[in-house]
XYZ file of N, CA, C and O in Angstrom:
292
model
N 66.043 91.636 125.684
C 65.573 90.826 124.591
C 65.101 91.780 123.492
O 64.373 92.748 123.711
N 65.605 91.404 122.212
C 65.419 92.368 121.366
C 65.054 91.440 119.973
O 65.695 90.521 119.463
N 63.479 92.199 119.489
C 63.356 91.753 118.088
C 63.212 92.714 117.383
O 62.230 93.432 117.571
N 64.244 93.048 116.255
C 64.489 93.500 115.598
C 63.868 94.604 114.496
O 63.868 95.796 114.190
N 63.254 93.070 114.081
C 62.610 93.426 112.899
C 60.847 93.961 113.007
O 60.163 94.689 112.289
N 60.606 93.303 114.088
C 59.366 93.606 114.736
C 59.574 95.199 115.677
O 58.709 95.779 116.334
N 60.645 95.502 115.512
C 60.643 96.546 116.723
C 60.513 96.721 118.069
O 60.428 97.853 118.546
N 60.482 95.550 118.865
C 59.735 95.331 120.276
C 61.188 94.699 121.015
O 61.786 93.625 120.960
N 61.334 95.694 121.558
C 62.097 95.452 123.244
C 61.579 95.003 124.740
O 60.739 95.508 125.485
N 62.323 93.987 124.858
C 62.309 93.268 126.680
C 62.962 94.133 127.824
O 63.791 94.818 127.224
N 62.995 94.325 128.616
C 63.866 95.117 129.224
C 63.420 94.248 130.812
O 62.277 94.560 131.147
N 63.870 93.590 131.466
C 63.894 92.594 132.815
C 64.898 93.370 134.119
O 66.115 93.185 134.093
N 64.243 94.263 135.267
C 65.367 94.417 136.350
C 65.884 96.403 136.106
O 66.485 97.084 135.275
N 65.287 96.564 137.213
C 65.650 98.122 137.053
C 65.118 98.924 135.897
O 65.639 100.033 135.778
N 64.133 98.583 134.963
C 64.158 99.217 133.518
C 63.699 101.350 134.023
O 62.962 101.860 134.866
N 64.399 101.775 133.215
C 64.288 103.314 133.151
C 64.072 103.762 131.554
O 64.805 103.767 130.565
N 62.747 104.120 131.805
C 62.546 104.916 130.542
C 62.323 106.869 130.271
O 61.513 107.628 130.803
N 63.181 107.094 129.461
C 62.672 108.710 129.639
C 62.718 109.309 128.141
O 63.304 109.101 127.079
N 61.621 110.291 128.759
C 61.205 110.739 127.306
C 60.659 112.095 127.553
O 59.554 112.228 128.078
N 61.439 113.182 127.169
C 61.033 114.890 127.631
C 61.406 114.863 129.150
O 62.473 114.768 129.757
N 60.415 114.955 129.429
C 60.932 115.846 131.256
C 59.684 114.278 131.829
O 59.167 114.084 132.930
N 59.591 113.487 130.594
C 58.826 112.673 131.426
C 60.044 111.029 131.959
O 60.811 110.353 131.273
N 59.677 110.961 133.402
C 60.700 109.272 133.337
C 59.971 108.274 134.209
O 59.332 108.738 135.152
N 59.978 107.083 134.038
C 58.980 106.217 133.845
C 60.370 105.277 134.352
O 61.408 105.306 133.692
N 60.211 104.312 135.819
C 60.825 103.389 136.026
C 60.239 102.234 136.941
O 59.588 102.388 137.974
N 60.527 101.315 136.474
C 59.863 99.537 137.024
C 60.517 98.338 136.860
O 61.609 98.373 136.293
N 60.095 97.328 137.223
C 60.755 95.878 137.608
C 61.049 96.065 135.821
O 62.174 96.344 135.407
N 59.812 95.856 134.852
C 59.870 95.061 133.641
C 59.201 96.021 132.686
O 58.063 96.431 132.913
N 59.854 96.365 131.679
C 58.773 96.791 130.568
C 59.174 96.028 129.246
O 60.177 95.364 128.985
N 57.912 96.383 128.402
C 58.200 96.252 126.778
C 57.661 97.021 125.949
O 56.479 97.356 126.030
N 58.660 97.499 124.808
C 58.127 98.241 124.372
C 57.917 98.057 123.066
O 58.966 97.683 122.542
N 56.655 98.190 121.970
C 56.569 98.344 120.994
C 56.406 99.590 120.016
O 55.465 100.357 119.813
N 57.994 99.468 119.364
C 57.905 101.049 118.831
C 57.001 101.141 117.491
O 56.874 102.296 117.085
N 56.309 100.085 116.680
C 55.820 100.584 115.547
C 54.409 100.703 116.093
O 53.498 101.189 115.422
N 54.242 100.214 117.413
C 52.460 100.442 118.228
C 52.589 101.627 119.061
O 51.613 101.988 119.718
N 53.688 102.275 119.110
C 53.501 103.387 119.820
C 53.670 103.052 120.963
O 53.968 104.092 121.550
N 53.668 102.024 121.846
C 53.223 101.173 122.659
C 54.378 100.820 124.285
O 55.220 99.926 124.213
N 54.250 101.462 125.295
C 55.174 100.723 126.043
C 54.260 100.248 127.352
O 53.471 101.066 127.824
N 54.373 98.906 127.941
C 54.050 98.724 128.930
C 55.221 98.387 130.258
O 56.210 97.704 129.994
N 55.037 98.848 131.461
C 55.726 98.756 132.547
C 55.093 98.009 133.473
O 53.889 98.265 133.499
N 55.561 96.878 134.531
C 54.778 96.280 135.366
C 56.106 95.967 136.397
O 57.287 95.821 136.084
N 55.568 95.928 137.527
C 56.192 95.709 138.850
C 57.148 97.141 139.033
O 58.070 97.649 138.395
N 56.259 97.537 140.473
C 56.489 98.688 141.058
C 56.601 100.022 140.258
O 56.998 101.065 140.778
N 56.302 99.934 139.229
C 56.096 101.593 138.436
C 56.030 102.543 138.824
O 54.991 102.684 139.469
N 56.782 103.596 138.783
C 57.098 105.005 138.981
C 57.006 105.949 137.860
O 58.122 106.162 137.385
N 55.872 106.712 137.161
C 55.764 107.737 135.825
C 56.055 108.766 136.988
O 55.584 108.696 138.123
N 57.049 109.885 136.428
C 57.075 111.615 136.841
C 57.078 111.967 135.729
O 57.359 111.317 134.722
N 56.723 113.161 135.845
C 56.292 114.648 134.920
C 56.712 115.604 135.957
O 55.983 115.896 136.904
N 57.902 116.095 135.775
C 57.680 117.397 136.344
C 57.163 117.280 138.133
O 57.748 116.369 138.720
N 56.108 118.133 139.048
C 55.558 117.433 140.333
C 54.773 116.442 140.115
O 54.153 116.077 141.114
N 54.591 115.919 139.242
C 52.961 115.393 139.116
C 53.984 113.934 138.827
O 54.958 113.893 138.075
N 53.439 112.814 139.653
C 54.198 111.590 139.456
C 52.292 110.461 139.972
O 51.130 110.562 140.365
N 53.344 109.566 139.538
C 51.738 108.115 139.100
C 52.627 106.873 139.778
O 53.763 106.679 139.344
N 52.251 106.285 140.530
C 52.685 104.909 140.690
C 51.520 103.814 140.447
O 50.386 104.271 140.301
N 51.647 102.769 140.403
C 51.422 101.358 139.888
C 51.945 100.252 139.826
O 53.158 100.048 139.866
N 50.790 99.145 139.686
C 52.043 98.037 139.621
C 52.140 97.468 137.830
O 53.142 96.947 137.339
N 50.747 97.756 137.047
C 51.151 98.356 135.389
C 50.939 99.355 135.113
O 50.202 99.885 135.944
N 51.318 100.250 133.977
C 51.327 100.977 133.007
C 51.325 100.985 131.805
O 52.405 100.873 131.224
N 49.932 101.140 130.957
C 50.265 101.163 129.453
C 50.534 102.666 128.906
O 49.721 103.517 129.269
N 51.519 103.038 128.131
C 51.775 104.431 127.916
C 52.190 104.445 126.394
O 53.086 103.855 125.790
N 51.126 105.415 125.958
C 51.328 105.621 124.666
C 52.937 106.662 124.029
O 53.111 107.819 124.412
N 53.440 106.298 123.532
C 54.952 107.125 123.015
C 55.026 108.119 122.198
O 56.086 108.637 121.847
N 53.486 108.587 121.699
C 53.611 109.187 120.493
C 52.643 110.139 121.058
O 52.800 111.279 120.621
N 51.739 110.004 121.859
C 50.979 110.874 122.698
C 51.232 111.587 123.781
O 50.670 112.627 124.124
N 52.526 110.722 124.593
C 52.751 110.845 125.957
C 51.676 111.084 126.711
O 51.571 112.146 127.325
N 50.768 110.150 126.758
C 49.586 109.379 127.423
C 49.728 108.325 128.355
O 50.510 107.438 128.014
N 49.076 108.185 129.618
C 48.703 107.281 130.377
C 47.876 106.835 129.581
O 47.317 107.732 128.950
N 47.298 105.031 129.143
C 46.580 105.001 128.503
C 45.627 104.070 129.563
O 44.498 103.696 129.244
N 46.222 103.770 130.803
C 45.758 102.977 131.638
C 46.843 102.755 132.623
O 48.035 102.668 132.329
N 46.247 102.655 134.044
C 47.055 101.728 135.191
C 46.416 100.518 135.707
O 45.368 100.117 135.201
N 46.956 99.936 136.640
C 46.330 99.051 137.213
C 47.389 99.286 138.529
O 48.613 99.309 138.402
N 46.696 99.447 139.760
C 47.100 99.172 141.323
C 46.805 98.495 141.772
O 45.807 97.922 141.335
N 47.568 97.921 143.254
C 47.123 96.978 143.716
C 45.958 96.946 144.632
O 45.553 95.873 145.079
């Protein structure tokens, strides 16, 4: 699902995001590119390099490459 003009992507089922040596994969994310903004929920996987994060959300900043928060179960 894609709005355009707003900048903000749906992504439903397998979503993979990567960015540098960082990759980030889960059930669902969305992302808002003029907020900097992506969130991931159901089963989340962030790696860096050894250093990896699971969750069941993730808010992650795009412009920081920041965890800005998780939530586990």
């Amino acid at each position: 699902q894609v709005d355009s003009k707003r900048s903000i992507y749906v992504a439903t089922g397998n979503v993979v995001y990567l960015q540098g040596s960082q990759r980030a994969t889960a059930l669902n994310g969305r992302l808002d590119q003029n907020a900097h903004a992506l969130v991931l929920y159901g089963n989340v996987r962030l790696t860096d390099g050894e250093q990896m994060l699971s969750a069941q959300t993730i808010r992650y900043d795009t412009l920081t490459k920041k965890v800005l928060s998780s939530v586990n179960p």
